[in-house]
Amino acid sequence: KQDIPTRIGAKKSEPLLLTIAQVTALKQQPDTPQGRRDRLLLCLLLDHGLRVGEAAALKTADINLESGNFALHRPKVDKHQTHHLSPDTDSVLRQYLEIDLPAIRNPSPSLLAGSNKNGELRGSLSTRAIFNRVRLLGKQIGLPDLSPHDCRHTWATLASRAHTPLERLMDAGGWASYAMPLRYIQSNEIANEGVKLNKEDEG
């Protein structure tokens, strides 16, 4: 008898921080409808820090390619936001909207289409399906336990290491307080980097 998990996407005790090389490898999906859908999903998680439910809830009507933005609702904090598309997201989104979604019979209003075993797009990609898909794509590059939460954690950590101000990170990630993003950000690789002991160190 197969065990059925009682909680989909339970957070690991320690989230995985992806390297830049691993982020790049994840985004290198096949040039197929399913591959472009997967790349779009990964861009939303890795470039925009979306929670899994936020990605699943996106609609095609939320996209404005002319302005290069998309609108989203963050139910956890009840905030409506506008995000500017990253270059990778913009590139794959244009292909996906032009080539792949118009070819689906009876398309869903959801942005992320589901897919069958043959890779054909249909319906919508559920939260459960996103967890399963991210795990599968992670396994293909040697990360067997990858989760959408790991992608969000990586986004926050890389943004912090690139000196994104904490208040901007808090807003972009849809957190209600400074305490939350700090939980997702790993310490600098050099623990005492930036520590100054006297005024001479400042020069």
mmCIF file of C-alpha atoms in Angstrom, residues 84-176:
data_model
loop_
_atom_site.group_PDB
_atom_site.id
_atom_site.type_symbol
_atom_site.label_atom_id
_atom_site.label_comp_id
_atom_site.label_asym_id
_atom_site.label_seq_id
_atom_site.Cartn_x
_atom_site.Cartn_y
_atom_site.Cartn_z
ATOM 1 C CA HIS A 84 8.758 43.877 -13.234
ATOM 2 C CA LEU A 85 9.624 40.850 -15.355
ATOM 3 C CA SER A 86 13.212 39.686 -15.100
ATOM 4 C CA PRO A 87 14.983 39.289 -18.477
ATOM 5 C CA ASP A 88 14.716 35.477 -18.291
ATOM 6 C CA THR A 89 11.045 35.598 -17.303
ATOM 7 C CA ASP A 90 10.230 38.097 -20.058
ATOM 8 C CA SER A 91 11.997 36.007 -22.704
ATOM 9 C CA VAL A 92 10.314 32.683 -21.950
ATOM 10 C CA LEU A 93 6.943 34.289 -21.210
ATOM 11 C CA ARG A 94 6.750 35.857 -24.659
ATOM 12 C CA GLN A 95 7.405 32.493 -26.308
ATOM 13 C CA TYR A 96 5.003 30.672 -24.020
ATOM 14 C CA LEU A 97 2.151 33.133 -24.599
ATOM 15 C CA GLU A 98 2.722 33.340 -28.351
ATOM 16 C CA ILE A 99 3.362 29.672 -29.130
ATOM 17 C CA ASP A 100 2.138 27.362 -26.410
ATOM 18 C CA LEU A 101 -1.015 28.677 -24.744
ATOM 19 C CA PRO A 102 -2.855 29.367 -28.044
ATOM 20 C CA ALA A 103 -2.363 25.713 -29.009
ATOM 21 C CA ILE A 104 -4.181 24.355 -25.945
ATOM 22 C CA ARG A 105 -7.736 23.144 -26.438
ATOM 23 C CA ASN A 106 -10.159 24.714 -23.961
ATOM 24 C CA PRO A 107 -7.396 26.676 -22.208
ATOM 25 C CA SER A 108 -7.678 27.583 -18.546
ATOM 26 C CA PRO A 109 -7.392 31.239 -17.471
ATOM 27 C CA SER A 110 -4.419 30.136 -15.354
ATOM 28 C CA LEU A 111 -1.008 31.209 -16.632
ATOM 29 C CA LEU A 112 0.728 27.929 -15.826
ATOM 30 C CA ALA A 113 -0.803 25.087 -17.788
ATOM 31 C CA GLY A 114 -0.685 21.519 -16.565
ATOM 32 C CA SER A 115 0.729 18.705 -18.670
ATOM 33 C CA ASN A 116 0.136 15.006 -19.263
ATOM 34 C CA LYS A 117 2.663 12.160 -19.404
ATOM 35 C CA ASN A 118 3.319 12.913 -23.075
ATOM 36 C CA GLY A 119 4.264 16.507 -22.282
ATOM 37 C CA GLU A 120 1.117 17.983 -23.832
ATOM 38 C CA LEU A 121 -0.198 21.085 -22.086
ATOM 39 C CA ARG A 122 -3.731 21.047 -20.736
ATOM 40 C CA GLY A 123 -5.716 22.447 -17.855
ATOM 41 C CA SER A 124 -3.827 24.254 -15.122
ATOM 42 C CA LEU A 125 -0.814 23.477 -12.940
ATOM 43 C CA SER A 126 -2.004 22.914 -9.374
ATOM 44 C CA THR A 127 -0.024 23.608 -6.222
ATOM 45 C CA ARG A 128 0.542 19.876 -5.742
ATOM 46 C CA ALA A 129 1.715 19.535 -9.348
ATOM 47 C CA ILE A 130 4.177 22.407 -8.892
ATOM 48 C CA PHE A 131 5.749 20.682 -5.879
ATOM 49 C CA ASN A 132 6.056 17.448 -7.849
ATOM 50 C CA ARG A 133 7.418 19.181 -10.942
ATOM 51 C CA VAL A 134 10.058 21.153 -9.054
ATOM 52 C CA ARG A 135 11.190 17.983 -7.291
ATOM 53 C CA LEU A 136 11.492 16.151 -10.603
ATOM 54 C CA LEU A 137 13.406 18.973 -12.297
ATOM 55 C CA GLY A 138 15.715 19.215 -9.299
ATOM 56 C CA LYS A 139 16.381 15.484 -9.400
ATOM 57 C CA GLN A 140 17.474 15.804 -13.031
ATOM 58 C CA ILE A 141 20.392 18.039 -11.997
ATOM 59 C CA GLY A 142 21.338 16.095 -8.882
ATOM 60 C CA LEU A 143 19.049 17.803 -6.331
ATOM 61 C CA PRO A 144 16.598 15.022 -5.382
ATOM 62 C CA ASP A 145 14.765 16.907 -2.633
ATOM 63 C CA LEU A 146 14.328 20.331 -4.260
ATOM 64 C CA SER A 147 11.185 22.267 -3.293
ATOM 65 C CA PRO A 148 9.599 25.576 -4.321
ATOM 66 C CA HIS A 149 10.528 26.879 -0.860
ATOM 67 C CA ASP A 150 14.211 26.245 -1.676
ATOM 68 C CA CYS A 151 13.809 28.448 -4.764
ATOM 69 C CA ARG A 152 12.270 31.265 -2.716
ATOM 70 C CA HIS A 153 15.003 30.913 -0.082
ATOM 71 C CA THR A 154 17.669 31.064 -2.802
ATOM 72 C CA TRP A 155 16.060 34.173 -4.334
ATOM 73 C CA ALA A 156 16.062 35.972 -0.975
ATOM 74 C CA THR A 157 19.619 34.968 -0.121
ATOM 75 C CA LEU A 158 21.096 35.919 -3.500
ATOM 76 C CA ALA A 159 19.245 39.246 -3.434
ATOM 77 C CA SER A 160 20.607 39.961 0.029
ATOM 78 C CA ARG A 161 24.166 39.083 -0.985
ATOM 79 C CA ALA A 162 23.799 41.476 -3.903
ATOM 80 C CA HIS A 163 23.176 44.205 -1.275
ATOM 81 C CA THR A 164 19.424 44.567 -1.782
ATOM 82 C CA PRO A 165 18.208 46.739 1.127
ATOM 83 C CA LEU A 166 16.210 44.735 3.648
ATOM 84 C CA GLU A 167 13.132 46.944 3.270
ATOM 85 C CA ARG A 168 13.106 46.395 -0.499
ATOM 86 C CA LEU A 169 13.531 42.659 -0.046
ATOM 87 C CA MET A 170 10.698 42.592 2.487
ATOM 88 C CA ASP A 171 8.361 44.351 0.047
ATOM 89 C CA ALA A 172 9.405 42.334 -3.013
ATOM 90 C CA GLY A 173 9.005 39.050 -1.153
ATOM 91 C CA GLY A 174 5.620 39.931 0.276
ATOM 92 C CA TRP A 175 6.565 39.726 3.955
ATOM 93 C CA ALA A 176 4.723 41.612 6.667
#
